[in-house]
Each structure stands twice: as C-alpha cells, then as structure tokens.
C-alpha positions as CSV (number, residue, x, y, z in Angstrom):
1,M,-148.7,205.1,252.9
2,S,-148.0,204.0,249.4
3,Q,-144.8,204.2,247.9
4,E,-143.4,206.6,245.3
5,L,-142.1,205.1,242.2
6,R,-138.9,205.7,239.9
7,N,-138.3,203.9,237.0
8,I,-134.6,203.6,235.8
9,A,-132.4,201.9,233.3
10,I,-128.6,201.4,233.5
11,I,-127.1,202.0,230.3
12,A,-123.0,201.7,229.5
13,H,-120.3,200.3,227.4
14,V,-119.6,196.7,227.9
15,D,-117.5,195.9,231.3
16,H,-117.8,199.2,232.9
17,G,-119.5,197.7,235.7
18,K,-123.4,197.7,235.3
19,T,-124.5,194.2,236.8
20,T,-122.0,194.6,239.6
21,L,-123.6,198.1,240.2
22,V,-127.1,196.2,240.6
23,D,-125.8,193.8,242.9
24,V,-124.6,196.5,245.2
25,M,-127.7,198.5,244.9
26,L,-129.5,195.0,245.8
27,K,-127.7,194.4,248.7
28,D,-127.9,198.1,250.0
29,S,-131.6,198.1,249.9
30,G,-131.7,195.0,252.4
31,I,-133.3,192.3,250.3
32,Y,-130.8,189.7,251.6
33,R,-130.5,188.2,255.0
34,E,-127.4,188.4,257.0
35,N,-126.4,185.1,256.6
36,E,-127.8,184.6,253.1
37,Q,-125.1,183.4,250.6
38,V,-125.2,186.2,247.4
39,T,-124.1,185.3,244.0
40,E,-121.9,187.7,242.3
41,R,-123.5,189.4,239.2
42,V,-126.8,188.0,240.1
43,M,-128.4,189.7,237.3
44,D,-126.6,187.5,234.8
45,S,-128.7,184.5,235.2
46,N,-128.2,183.1,231.9
47,D,-125.4,180.3,231.5
48,L,-123.8,182.1,228.5
49,E,-123.6,185.5,230.2
50,R,-122.1,183.8,233.3
51,E,-119.5,182.3,230.9
52,R,-118.5,185.1,228.9
53,G,-118.7,187.9,231.6
54,I,-121.5,190.0,229.5
55,T,-124.9,190.9,229.7
56,I,-127.1,189.6,226.7
57,L,-130.6,190.1,227.7
58,S,-132.3,193.0,229.6
59,K,-133.6,192.2,232.8
60,N,-135.7,193.9,235.5
61,T,-135.5,194.2,239.3
62,S,-136.4,196.5,241.9
63,V,-135.2,198.3,245.2
64,T,-136.6,200.1,247.9
65,Y,-135.1,202.9,249.5
66,R,-136.9,205.1,252.1
67,N,-140.6,205.3,250.9
68,Y,-139.3,205.1,247.0
69,K,-139.8,201.8,245.0
70,I,-137.0,201.9,242.4
71,N,-137.6,199.5,239.4
72,I,-134.3,198.7,237.7
73,I,-133.5,197.4,234.1
74,D,-130.2,196.3,233.6
75,T,-129.4,196.1,230.2
76,P,-126.4,194.9,227.8
77,G,-123.3,196.9,227.1
78,H,-122.2,195.1,223.8
79,A,-123.2,197.1,220.6
80,D,-124.5,193.8,219.1
81,F,-127.3,193.6,221.6
82,G,-128.4,197.3,221.0
83,G,-131.8,196.3,220.4
84,E,-132.1,194.8,224.0
85,V,-131.5,198.5,225.0
86,E,-133.7,200.3,222.6
87,R,-136.9,198.3,223.2
88,V,-136.8,198.7,227.3
89,L,-136.0,202.3,227.2
90,G,-139.6,203.3,226.7
91,M,-140.1,201.7,230.3
92,V,-138.2,204.2,232.1
93,D,-138.2,207.9,233.0
94,G,-134.4,208.3,233.6
95,V,-131.0,206.4,233.0
96,L,-127.7,205.9,234.8
97,L,-125.1,206.5,232.4
98,L,-122.2,204.3,233.9
99,V,-118.7,205.4,232.8
100,D,-115.3,204.0,233.6
101,A,-113.3,206.3,235.2
102,F,-110.1,205.2,233.6
103,E,-111.4,204.3,230.1
104,G,-114.1,207.2,229.7
105,P,-116.7,207.3,227.2
106,M,-116.6,204.4,224.9
107,P,-118.8,203.5,221.8
108,Q,-121.5,201.6,223.0
109,T,-121.7,205.0,225.4
110,R,-122.2,207.0,222.7
111,F,-125.0,204.5,221.1
112,V,-127.1,204.2,224.3
113,L,-126.9,207.8,225.3
114,K,-127.9,208.9,221.8
115,K,-131.2,206.8,222.4
116,A,-131.8,208.0,225.9
117,L,-131.5,211.7,224.6
118,S,-133.8,211.2,221.8
119,L,-136.5,209.9,224.3
120,D,-135.7,213.0,226.5
121,L,-135.0,210.6,229.8
122,K,-133.2,212.3,232.6
123,P,-129.4,211.1,232.8
124,I,-127.4,210.7,236.0
125,V,-123.9,210.2,235.1
126,V,-121.9,207.7,237.7
127,V,-118.4,207.7,237.2
128,N,-117.6,203.9,238.3
129,K,-114.3,202.3,239.2
130,V,-112.8,205.5,240.9
131,D,-110.5,203.2,242.9
132,R,-108.6,202.0,239.5
133,P,-105.0,202.6,239.3
134,Q,-104.7,205.5,236.8
135,A,-108.2,206.6,237.5
136,R,-109.0,210.1,236.0
137,P,-112.6,210.9,237.5
138,T,-112.1,214.7,236.5
139,E,-110.9,214.3,233.0
140,V,-113.7,211.5,232.3
141,V,-116.6,214.0,233.5
142,D,-115.2,216.8,230.8
143,E,-115.3,214.1,228.3
144,V,-118.8,212.9,229.2
145,F,-119.8,216.5,229.0
146,S,-118.3,216.8,225.4
147,L,-120.3,213.9,224.4
148,F,-123.5,215.3,225.5
149,L,-122.5,218.2,223.4
150,D,-121.6,216.2,220.2
151,L,-125.1,214.6,220.6
152,G,-127.0,217.7,220.6
153,A,-128.1,217.5,224.5
154,T,-130.3,220.4,225.5
155,D,-129.1,222.8,228.6
156,E,-131.1,220.9,230.7
157,Q,-130.0,217.5,229.9
158,A,-126.3,218.7,230.0
159,D,-126.9,219.9,233.2
160,F,-126.5,216.2,234.7
161,P,-125.9,215.4,238.3
162,I,-122.7,213.4,238.8
163,V,-122.1,210.4,241.3
164,Y,-118.7,208.9,241.9
165,A,-118.6,205.3,242.8
166,S,-116.7,202.0,242.8
167,A,-119.6,199.3,242.6
168,R,-116.5,196.3,243.6
169,E,-116.1,198.1,246.7
170,G,-119.6,199.3,247.5
171,I,-118.5,203.1,248.0
172,S,-120.2,206.1,246.6
173,G,-120.0,210.2,246.7
174,L,-120.6,213.3,245.2
175,E,-116.7,214.0,244.8
176,P,-114.0,211.3,244.1
177,D,-112.0,212.3,247.0
178,A,-114.9,212.1,249.6
179,M,-116.4,208.4,249.1
180,T,-118.4,207.0,251.7
181,P,-119.5,203.2,252.4
182,G,-122.9,202.3,250.5
183,L,-124.7,204.0,247.8
184,E,-126.9,206.6,249.6
185,P,-125.4,209.5,247.4
186,L,-126.6,207.4,244.3
187,F,-130.0,206.6,245.8
188,E,-130.8,210.3,246.5
189,A,-129.6,211.5,243.0
190,I,-132.3,209.1,241.6
191,V,-135.0,209.8,243.8
192,Q,-134.2,213.7,243.6
193,N,-133.7,213.9,239.8
194,V,-135.4,211.1,238.2
195,P,-139.2,212.2,237.5
196,A,-142.0,210.1,238.7
197,P,-143.8,208.3,236.0
198,T,-146.2,210.0,234.1
199,G,-149.7,208.6,233.2
200,D,-153.3,209.1,234.9
201,K,-154.5,206.1,236.7
202,D,-158.2,207.2,236.3
203,E,-158.2,207.0,232.3
204,P,-158.7,203.7,230.1
205,F,-156.1,201.1,230.5
206,R,-153.1,200.9,228.0
207,M,-149.8,199.4,228.1
208,L,-146.9,198.7,225.6
209,V,-145.5,195.2,225.6
210,S,-141.4,195.9,225.9
211,N,-140.4,192.3,226.8
212,I,-141.6,188.7,227.0
213,D,-140.8,186.1,229.7
214,Y,-141.6,182.8,229.8
215,D,-142.9,180.5,232.8
216,E,-143.1,176.7,232.1
217,Y,-146.5,177.0,234.4
218,V,-148.2,180.0,233.5
219,G,-146.7,180.1,229.6
220,R,-145.6,183.5,228.0
221,I,-145.6,186.6,230.2
222,A,-145.5,190.0,228.6
223,V,-143.8,192.8,230.5
224,G,-144.0,196.5,230.1
225,K,-144.8,199.9,232.1
226,I,-148.6,200.6,232.4
227,D,-148.9,203.9,230.0
228,R,-152.1,205.1,231.9
229,G,-155.1,203.4,233.8
230,T,-155.4,200.5,236.0
231,I,-155.5,196.7,235.3
232,N,-157.0,193.8,237.7
233,M,-156.1,190.5,237.9
234,G,-159.0,188.7,235.5
235,Q,-159.7,192.0,233.5
236,N,-160.4,191.6,229.9
237,V,-158.2,193.4,227.7
238,V,-157.6,193.9,223.7
239,I,-154.2,192.9,222.0
240,C,-153.4,195.6,219.3
241,R,-151.3,193.8,217.2
242,A,-148.2,195.2,214.7
243,D,-150.3,194.5,211.5
244,G,-153.6,196.4,212.9
245,S,-155.3,193.3,213.8
246,T,-156.7,192.9,217.3
247,G,-157.5,189.9,219.7
248,N,-159.3,189.7,223.1
249,A,-157.4,188.2,225.9
250,K,-157.8,188.2,229.7
251,C,-155.2,188.9,232.5
252,G,-154.9,185.6,234.2
253,R,-151.9,186.4,236.5
254,L,-150.3,189.8,237.5
255,Y,-146.7,190.4,239.0
256,M,-144.5,192.8,240.1
257,H,-140.8,192.7,241.0
258,D,-140.0,192.7,244.3
259,G,-136.1,192.6,244.6
260,L,-134.9,189.4,242.7
261,K,-138.6,187.9,243.2
262,R,-141.5,188.1,241.2
263,V,-144.6,188.8,243.3
264,E,-148.4,188.4,242.3
265,V,-150.6,191.4,242.9
266,D,-154.5,191.9,242.6
267,V,-153.8,195.6,240.9
268,A,-151.5,197.8,239.2
269,R,-151.6,201.1,238.0
270,A,-150.1,204.0,235.7
271,G,-146.3,203.8,236.0
272,D,-146.1,200.5,237.5
273,V,-143.8,197.9,235.8
274,V,-146.0,194.6,235.2
275,L,-145.8,191.2,234.2
276,I,-149.0,189.8,232.7
277,A,-149.3,186.3,232.1
278,G,-152.4,184.3,230.6
279,L,-152.5,186.5,227.2
280,G,-151.8,183.8,224.9
281,N,-149.8,184.5,221.9
282,I,-148.5,188.1,222.5
283,G,-145.0,189.5,221.0
284,I,-143.0,192.7,221.9
285,G,-144.1,195.8,220.5
286,E,-147.8,195.1,220.9
287,T,-150.4,197.2,222.9
288,L,-152.7,196.1,225.5
289,C,-155.9,198.3,225.6
290,A,-159.0,198.6,227.6
291,P,-161.7,197.1,225.5
292,D,-163.7,200.3,225.0
293,H,-160.7,202.3,224.2
294,L,-158.5,201.1,221.4
295,E,-155.6,203.6,221.1
296,P,-152.4,201.4,220.3
297,L,-149.2,203.0,221.1
298,P,-146.3,203.4,218.4
299,V,-144.8,200.1,217.8
300,I,-141.2,199.7,219.0
301,T,-138.5,200.2,216.4
302,V,-134.9,199.3,216.6
303,D,-132.1,199.7,214.1
304,E,-131.9,197.5,211.4
305,P,-129.6,194.5,210.9
306,T,-126.2,194.9,209.5
307,I,-125.2,191.3,209.2
308,S,-126.4,188.0,207.7
309,M,-125.7,184.4,207.6
310,N,-127.5,181.3,206.1
311,F,-128.7,178.6,208.9
312,L,-128.7,175.2,206.8
313,V,-130.0,171.9,207.7
314,N,-127.0,169.4,208.6
315,N,-126.2,167.4,205.5
316,S,-122.5,166.2,206.4
317,P,-121.6,162.7,206.5
318,F,-122.0,162.7,210.4
319,A,-125.5,164.5,210.1
320,G,-127.8,163.1,212.9
321,Q,-125.4,161.5,214.9
322,E,-125.0,164.1,218.0
323,G,-128.3,166.5,217.8
324,D,-131.9,165.8,218.7
325,Y,-133.5,168.5,216.2
326,V,-132.0,168.3,212.9
327,T,-135.0,168.5,210.5
328,S,-135.8,171.6,208.3
329,R,-138.9,171.8,210.5
330,H,-137.0,171.8,213.6
331,L,-134.9,174.5,212.5
332,R,-137.6,176.7,211.0
333,D,-139.8,176.5,214.2
334,R,-136.8,177.5,216.3
335,L,-135.7,180.5,214.1
336,F,-139.1,181.8,213.8
337,K,-139.7,181.4,217.7
338,E,-136.6,183.3,218.3
339,L,-138.4,186.3,216.6
340,D,-141.0,186.5,219.7
341,T,-137.9,187.9,222.1
342,N,-135.3,189.1,219.9
343,V,-136.7,192.2,218.3
344,S,-133.3,193.2,216.5
345,L,-133.1,189.8,214.5
346,R,-134.7,188.9,211.0
347,V,-135.4,185.6,209.5
348,E,-136.4,185.0,205.9
349,E,-137.2,181.6,203.9
350,T,-135.1,181.4,201.0
351,D,-135.5,179.3,197.5
352,S,-134.3,176.1,199.3
353,A,-136.7,174.6,202.3
354,D,-133.5,173.7,203.6
355,C,-131.9,177.3,204.0
356,F,-133.1,180.1,206.1
357,K,-131.3,183.6,205.9
358,V,-131.0,184.9,209.3
359,S,-130.0,188.7,210.0
360,G,-128.8,190.3,213.2
361,R,-126.7,193.2,214.6
362,G,-123.3,191.6,214.5
363,E,-121.3,188.4,214.7
364,L,-121.7,188.0,218.3
365,H,-125.2,188.9,218.3
366,L,-125.6,185.6,215.7
367,S,-123.2,183.7,217.6
368,I,-125.0,183.8,220.6
369,L,-127.9,182.3,218.9
370,I,-126.1,179.8,217.6
371,E,-124.6,178.5,220.7
372,T,-127.7,178.8,222.5
373,M,-129.5,176.5,219.8
374,R,-126.6,174.1,220.1
375,R,-126.7,174.0,223.4
376,Q,-130.5,173.3,223.3
377,G,-130.0,170.3,221.0
378,Y,-130.0,171.5,217.6
379,E,-128.0,170.3,214.9
380,F,-127.5,172.7,211.7
381,Q,-124.5,174.5,209.6
382,V,-124.0,178.3,208.9
383,S,-122.4,179.9,206.2
384,R,-119.7,183.1,206.5
385,P,-121.3,186.2,207.8
386,E,-122.1,188.8,205.4
387,V,-122.6,192.4,205.4
388,I,-126.3,193.8,204.3
389,L,-126.1,196.1,201.3
390,K,-128.8,198.7,200.5
391,E,-129.8,200.5,197.1
392,K,-130.1,204.3,197.6
393,N,-130.4,206.7,194.6
394,G,-129.0,204.0,192.4
395,K,-126.1,203.4,194.4
396,T,-125.1,200.5,196.3
397,M,-124.4,201.6,200.1
398,E,-122.8,199.4,202.8
399,P,-122.6,199.7,206.8
400,V,-119.6,201.5,208.0
401,E,-118.5,201.5,211.7
402,L,-116.3,203.5,214.2
403,L,-113.4,201.3,215.3
404,F,-111.7,202.1,218.4
405,I,-108.2,200.5,219.3
406,D,-106.3,200.3,222.5
407,L,-102.9,198.6,222.0
408,P,-99.3,198.8,222.8
409,E,-97.6,201.2,220.8
410,E,-95.3,198.8,219.4
411,C,-98.1,196.9,217.9
412,A,-99.7,200.0,216.1
413,G,-97.9,200.0,212.8
414,V,-98.7,196.6,212.0
415,V,-102.4,197.0,212.7
416,I,-102.5,200.4,211.1
417,E,-101.3,198.7,207.7
418,K,-103.9,195.7,208.0
419,I,-106.8,197.9,208.6
420,G,-105.8,200.1,205.9
421,K,-105.7,197.0,203.3
422,R,-109.4,196.5,204.6
423,K,-110.3,199.9,203.9
424,G,-110.1,201.5,207.2
425,E,-109.7,205.4,207.3
426,M,-107.6,206.6,210.4
427,L,-109.5,209.6,212.1
428,N,-107.3,209.9,215.3
429,M,-104.4,208.5,217.2
430,H,-103.3,209.8,220.7
431,P,-101.2,208.2,223.3
432,S,-102.8,206.6,226.4
433,D,-100.8,205.8,229.7
434,N,-98.4,202.9,230.2
435,G,-97.3,202.8,226.6
436,Y,-100.5,201.9,225.2
437,M,-102.3,204.3,222.8
438,R,-105.7,204.7,221.3
439,L,-106.4,204.5,217.6
440,E,-109.8,205.6,215.8
441,F,-111.2,204.7,212.3
442,R,-113.9,204.4,210.0
443,I,-114.2,201.2,208.6
444,P,-116.7,199.1,206.3
445,S,-118.1,196.6,208.3
446,R,-116.9,193.9,205.8
447,G,-113.4,194.8,206.5
448,L,-114.0,193.6,210.3
449,I,-115.4,190.2,209.2
450,G,-112.6,187.7,210.1
451,Y,-110.0,190.3,211.5
452,R,-110.4,189.9,215.1
453,S,-108.6,186.7,215.7
454,E,-105.7,188.4,213.5
455,F,-105.9,191.4,215.5
456,L,-105.4,189.4,218.8
457,S,-102.1,187.8,217.3
458,D,-100.9,191.0,216.1
459,T,-101.1,192.4,219.5
460,R,-100.4,189.4,221.2
461,G,-103.5,189.6,223.1
462,N,-102.9,192.8,224.5
463,G,-105.0,194.8,222.2
464,V,-108.9,195.8,222.7
465,M,-111.3,196.4,219.7
466,N,-114.5,198.1,220.0
467,T,-117.0,199.1,217.2
468,V,-120.4,201.0,216.8
469,L,-122.5,201.2,213.6
470,D,-121.9,204.8,212.1
471,G,-124.4,204.7,209.1
472,Y,-124.0,203.7,205.3
473,V,-121.8,204.8,202.8
474,A,-121.1,204.0,199.1
475,Y,-119.9,200.6,198.4
476,C,-115.9,200.8,198.8
477,G,-114.7,197.8,196.4
478,D,-113.4,194.6,197.2
479,I,-111.7,194.0,200.3
480,E,-109.0,191.1,200.6
481,S,-109.6,189.4,203.8
482,R,-108.2,185.5,204.4
483,T,-104.9,185.3,202.8
484,R,-104.3,181.6,203.7
485,G,-106.1,178.4,202.4
486,S,-107.4,175.5,204.1
487,M,-106.1,172.2,204.7
488,I,-108.7,169.5,203.6
489,A,-109.2,165.8,205.0
490,W,-108.7,163.4,201.9
491,E,-110.9,160.8,203.2
492,T,-113.3,159.7,206.0
493,G,-111.7,158.0,209.2
494,D,-110.0,158.5,212.6
495,S,-107.2,161.1,212.6
496,V,-103.7,159.4,213.6
497,A,-100.6,160.9,214.9
498,Y,-98.6,159.6,211.7
499,G,-100.8,161.5,209.4
500,L,-101.2,164.6,211.7
501,Y,-97.6,164.8,211.6
502,N,-97.0,164.8,207.8
503,A,-99.8,167.5,207.7
504,Q,-98.6,169.9,210.5
505,E,-95.4,170.8,208.1
506,R,-98.0,172.5,205.9
507,G,-99.4,174.9,208.4
508,R,-101.1,174.8,211.7
509,L,-103.7,172.2,212.5
510,F,-107.4,172.4,214.2
511,I,-107.8,168.8,215.2
512,G,-105.6,166.1,217.0
513,P,-105.3,162.3,217.1
514,G,-108.0,160.2,217.6
515,L,-110.9,162.1,216.1
516,K,-113.5,161.1,213.6
517,V,-113.1,163.3,210.2
518,Y,-115.0,163.0,206.7
519,E,-113.9,163.9,203.5
520,G,-114.1,167.5,203.1
521,M,-113.8,168.2,206.2
522,I,-111.5,171.2,207.4
523,V,-108.7,170.2,209.6
524,G,-106.3,173.2,209.4
525,E,-104.9,176.0,207.8
526,N,-102.4,176.2,205.0
527,A,-99.4,178.2,205.0
528,K,-100.1,179.1,201.5
529,N,-102.8,181.1,200.0
530,E,-104.3,177.8,198.3
531,D,-106.3,174.9,199.7
532,I,-104.4,171.8,200.1
533,T,-106.0,168.1,200.6
534,V,-104.1,166.2,203.3
535,N,-104.6,162.6,204.7
536,V,-104.7,162.9,208.4
537,C,-105.8,159.4,208.5
538,K,-102.9,157.7,207.0
539,K,-101.0,155.1,209.2
540,K,-97.5,153.8,209.2
541,H,-96.9,150.9,207.1
542,V,-96.0,147.9,209.6
543,T,-92.9,145.9,208.5
544,N,-91.1,143.1,210.1
545,M,-87.9,145.2,210.0
546,R,-87.1,147.4,212.8
547,A,-84.6,150.1,212.5
548,S,-82.8,152.3,215.1
549,G,-84.7,155.5,215.9
550,S,-87.6,154.9,213.5
551,D,-89.9,153.8,216.5
552,E,-89.7,156.9,218.3
553,A,-92.6,158.6,219.2
554,L,-93.7,161.5,216.9
555,R,-93.8,164.8,218.2
556,L,-97.4,166.7,217.1
557,T,-97.4,170.7,217.8
558,P,-100.9,171.1,220.1
559,P,-103.6,172.0,217.6
560,D,-105.5,175.1,217.8
561,T,-109.0,174.4,218.8
562,L,-111.0,177.4,217.4
563,S,-114.1,178.6,219.3
564,L,-117.6,179.2,217.4
565,E,-116.6,183.1,216.7
566,Q,-113.2,181.9,215.3
567,C,-114.6,179.5,213.2
568,L,-117.3,182.2,211.5
569,E,-113.9,184.4,211.1
570,F,-111.9,181.8,209.5
571,I,-114.6,180.1,206.8
572,S,-114.5,181.7,203.3
573,D,-117.5,181.8,200.9
574,D,-117.4,178.3,199.9
575,E,-117.1,176.9,203.7
576,L,-119.6,176.0,206.2
577,V,-119.4,175.7,210.1
578,E,-121.3,172.4,211.1
579,V,-122.9,173.2,214.6
580,T,-124.0,170.2,216.9
581,P,-124.5,169.9,220.4
582,Q,-120.9,168.1,221.0
583,S,-119.1,169.4,218.3
584,I,-118.0,172.4,215.8
585,R,-116.5,171.3,212.7
586,L,-115.5,173.3,209.6
587,R,-116.0,172.0,206.1
588,K,-116.2,172.7,202.5
589,K,-119.5,173.2,200.9
590,L,-118.4,170.7,198.1
591,L,-117.0,167.6,200.1
592,T,-115.0,165.6,197.4
593,K,-111.8,167.1,195.3
594,S,-113.6,166.5,192.0
595,E,-116.6,168.6,192.8
596,R,-114.4,171.4,194.0
597,D,-112.0,171.1,191.0
598,K,-115.0,171.1,188.6
599,Q,-116.6,174.3,190.3
600,A,-113.2,176.0,190.1
601,F,-113.0,175.2,186.3
602,R,-116.5,176.5,185.9
603,N,-115.5,179.9,187.8
604,K,-112.8,180.5,185.7
605,K,-114.7,180.3,182.3
C-alpha cells in the first residue's frame, strides 16, 4: 500500500526550538538504531550553524508515521535569513508555527507567519518549552491568536489546532498540564489538519526549483516539490529560466529523502519533494517542464535587500600572505557563485575592477558570507555596512525596523536615551517578570548599525535585541553613530609591551604584544572623539645604567579581541576590515598620516 504524503515547514523565531523538535520527530519515527550515537541538532550540519547555535540554511528531511510520509523543512529563525524561509514555503502545504511558552510571539514569528498566511498554508501552533520556569502557555496562545488577527487571517486560519510540547524532554500533549512521552499528539495534528499535496500525477510534468544542493560526485542538484505529473530517471525535461529562455536537460539521478538519508528512486509523482541531478547549470526559481508543455511557474520572489557593503581586493602591506584566493577574478567568481543558492543576496560590479557592491538582508546575513569565504581560503577587504535608500515620488526613503528589547529595568534609561539619539521612536513599554521589561521601538535601520556591542555594554550582557523590517519611511536625517576615534599604528613592525603600555593610557587596545602590524592599521579605540596615531612598536632604550624598579614587568590590560561582527560595527566610513583565513584586521582606507591629513584638508574646503 502506498504511503500518503504530508509536506510541512517548521517556522519560528530564532532559538524557539525548531531544530531540537526535528531531532525528536526523527527519533520518534524510528530512523535510529537503539545503540546509535545521535548528534544533537542533527539538521544544523554546517560548521557555522553549530558554532553559533542558529540555523542558517533551510534543509529537508522526512519521517514516517503510520502510513504517512511527512516531508519536513527546517527553516532559519533569524530575520537576516528570511529569504531562506520565503523560497521553501512553496514546497509545503502546512506549517508548524513554533512559539516559546515564555517569550511568546517575537518579531520573526510575525514575519514568517505573514508569509505562510499569504500562501494560504494550514498552520498548526506548537507551544514549545512548556517546562520552562515562568512558562505561560495559556497567555501565549492568546497572544498568538491576536497575532493571527493582526495579520488579517481568515476565520479558518485563525481556528488553528494547538499542541503543547517540550522538544528537549521529548513530551507533548493537547493540554499544557496533560503531557505524555513522545510526539504522537503532534503527528496526529499534522496528518489530520495538513492537507495532502494537490496536483494530478497524470498531467504533464512540472516542478519549480526551490533549492540547490551540491554533491562532489553528481554536481548540482535541483530540489523542489513536483507540482504535477510524474518524472522518471533518464527523462528529458526543459528548463524554463527566469529571463524567458529555455534549455534542454536530462534527469540523470532522482532522489528522495528518507530520514536523514538521500535515497535514489526510479520514479516520483506530483506532491513528492525530490532532488534531481544531472541538469547542469540550473538556478533557484527556474521551472522544469515536460518538453511538449512549457508552462513555467511564477519565479520565486523574496523581499529586497536592505544593507550593502563593498567587497574589495586586499591591498594592505600584508596582502597575499595568508590567503589562497586573493585576486579580483577569484573574488568576483566566488561572489557570483553565491547568487546560485543565496536568493536574497545581490552582487553588482562597480567602476573599479577590484570592488564589488554586495547587498543583503542585514549585517548577520553578510557577515556569515564573509566568514564562509575566509574559511574557504579567500582574502579580501570589506567596507562599513550602509543602508539601501530608495526614491519614491521625489522623496528619499530609507528602511525602518521594529526593534524589540528585553532588558533589566535598571538599564532601561540609558538604552532609551541612546536609541532616541539614533532616531528611534518608542511604541510600547511594559514590565516582564523577574525585574525585566520589554521595550518596543520603530527605528531606521541606519540607527542600528554599530549599536549592538554598545547595547551589550549598557545592559552588562543581560539585554536581548530582536528586529524585523517594517517597510520604508522618509529619510530621517543625519544620525550620530560612533562617538570615539581610532588608535592607528605609526609604523610597520611587531607590537611590543613597552609601546602598548604607553598606548593603553589613550583608550582600549585591540591587539596584544608580538603581533605584526603595519602603518595605518587600527590597533585600538581612542577615548576621545578623534583619531590618534600611536607607536605600538616602540621599544625601551637600552642603557648601561640600572635603577631600582625600572626593570619591573609592565602591566598590560588584556586587549579586546573583536569578532567579525564587532569589527563591522566598529569601523567608520574611512575604514575597512581586512579579512584573511588567519586574521581579521582593522585599517584606515588611507594608510599614511600625510594622506589622511591631505584628505581631511580637502574635506574642509
């Protein structure tokens, strides 16, 4: 007897437990042996995902429950990777909306639910982490219902089934105080409420490519849900491209997901989520059709990028010493290759052959690309992130975001003051539990660039920021961002303790002793609002005179080693971040002091 199909995506705000829930669904479906060693968050297979504890890429798997095969797509929860969510929702017929039983609906919850409702997908609400201290599942369900109404849900959509769960403990139930081991209530809700895929298997074949995978043996693999018809291994198809052109191809290999494995099959039918190899150069959003019925589906559209930065060939004095790929050709090929799988990214060539403008959904979206490239051996430089402005009816428009902040009550004053200076407008303020409160603002995206590290300092690491794009508004005027200058290396050489000891009195240092530096490299932050040149390579003069106490060890304050994201937040318009496989350095665009002085003089004119 053939299995019935259900296709679902798991959508939620970041860190609400999507990937952990998938772990338990896989375990409960019996795909593991009893003695098998199971990795936590098995769907987060990317090294960066494991290190950061977030999902970056959408991934497919499947489980079997009774006579049902349930195809599952695990999606990212961070707003910067919303493009990953948007492009895979067309492959499913229902969504599991996961909500934390304590935090309730968060910004990304609103974003992903809005997309799901617009596609008329059947929602099932899963209230996760009901075992958390201060969990409030009943109130959270009311908040979710209000969110449905705010987003204009139909009566049918607002009448959603609810399942309570603790994915970490592997328990679930239809009432928060009636939990049982396993996820049977959740599986039952899926098979009873999510409709089976539509599409006639007897009509001509058609499939929209929603994802691209890669295998070193078979090359590029197109992933998508068959819209209609049947496909066999070896069958000829036509690729209908986004620009209207077509190309002939052949289905070399045909796969489906079975648990965590990719299983080769001979035939697949309407509703199946399949992987097709051997199609050559195919991209996301293109349609595969039967040769005698060319009826392409609408191209996948995602929200436009809001942030851009320049990627430049590394021209620092240390260029070419640590990377494998350093030329403009290497950089260009790698960036344009990223467009094949990263649908919300844009890459533009500029007047200079050594500079490329890259646009994305946020600082994290672009920093993940930078980190991935440096791990692959690329060496390059990036400029300060800038928001993308638009012209509408003769007015300059800029992106604005909803900002949600949870922080200790005693830190609220300084945060409200600083967000006010960055043109933020408070929308709501209400107390939470345990001395915390939640603040809601509408703020230009420009105002958030460079603020996150300052926010963590002001809240002593106890504050949490979440944002979601809220459209475009008229340009809000100049925003003062960085209030302190840089400490810049005077000469090329090795940093020594004596030179650093004298420099640390001027501000905070980013480097320690024994590090190679070059003239124009940023080695710290000045305490004042101006740049200052310091000689961190200066050695103590050697004399034949000895004095009491003069040879005592110098006490250096431990340097603040900045992460890639912190470097991107720190730099100003005349500075760059130099990225190599081994190092991340900050530098001035103009390395010598005389060049910077000349530029400052020209700017005054």
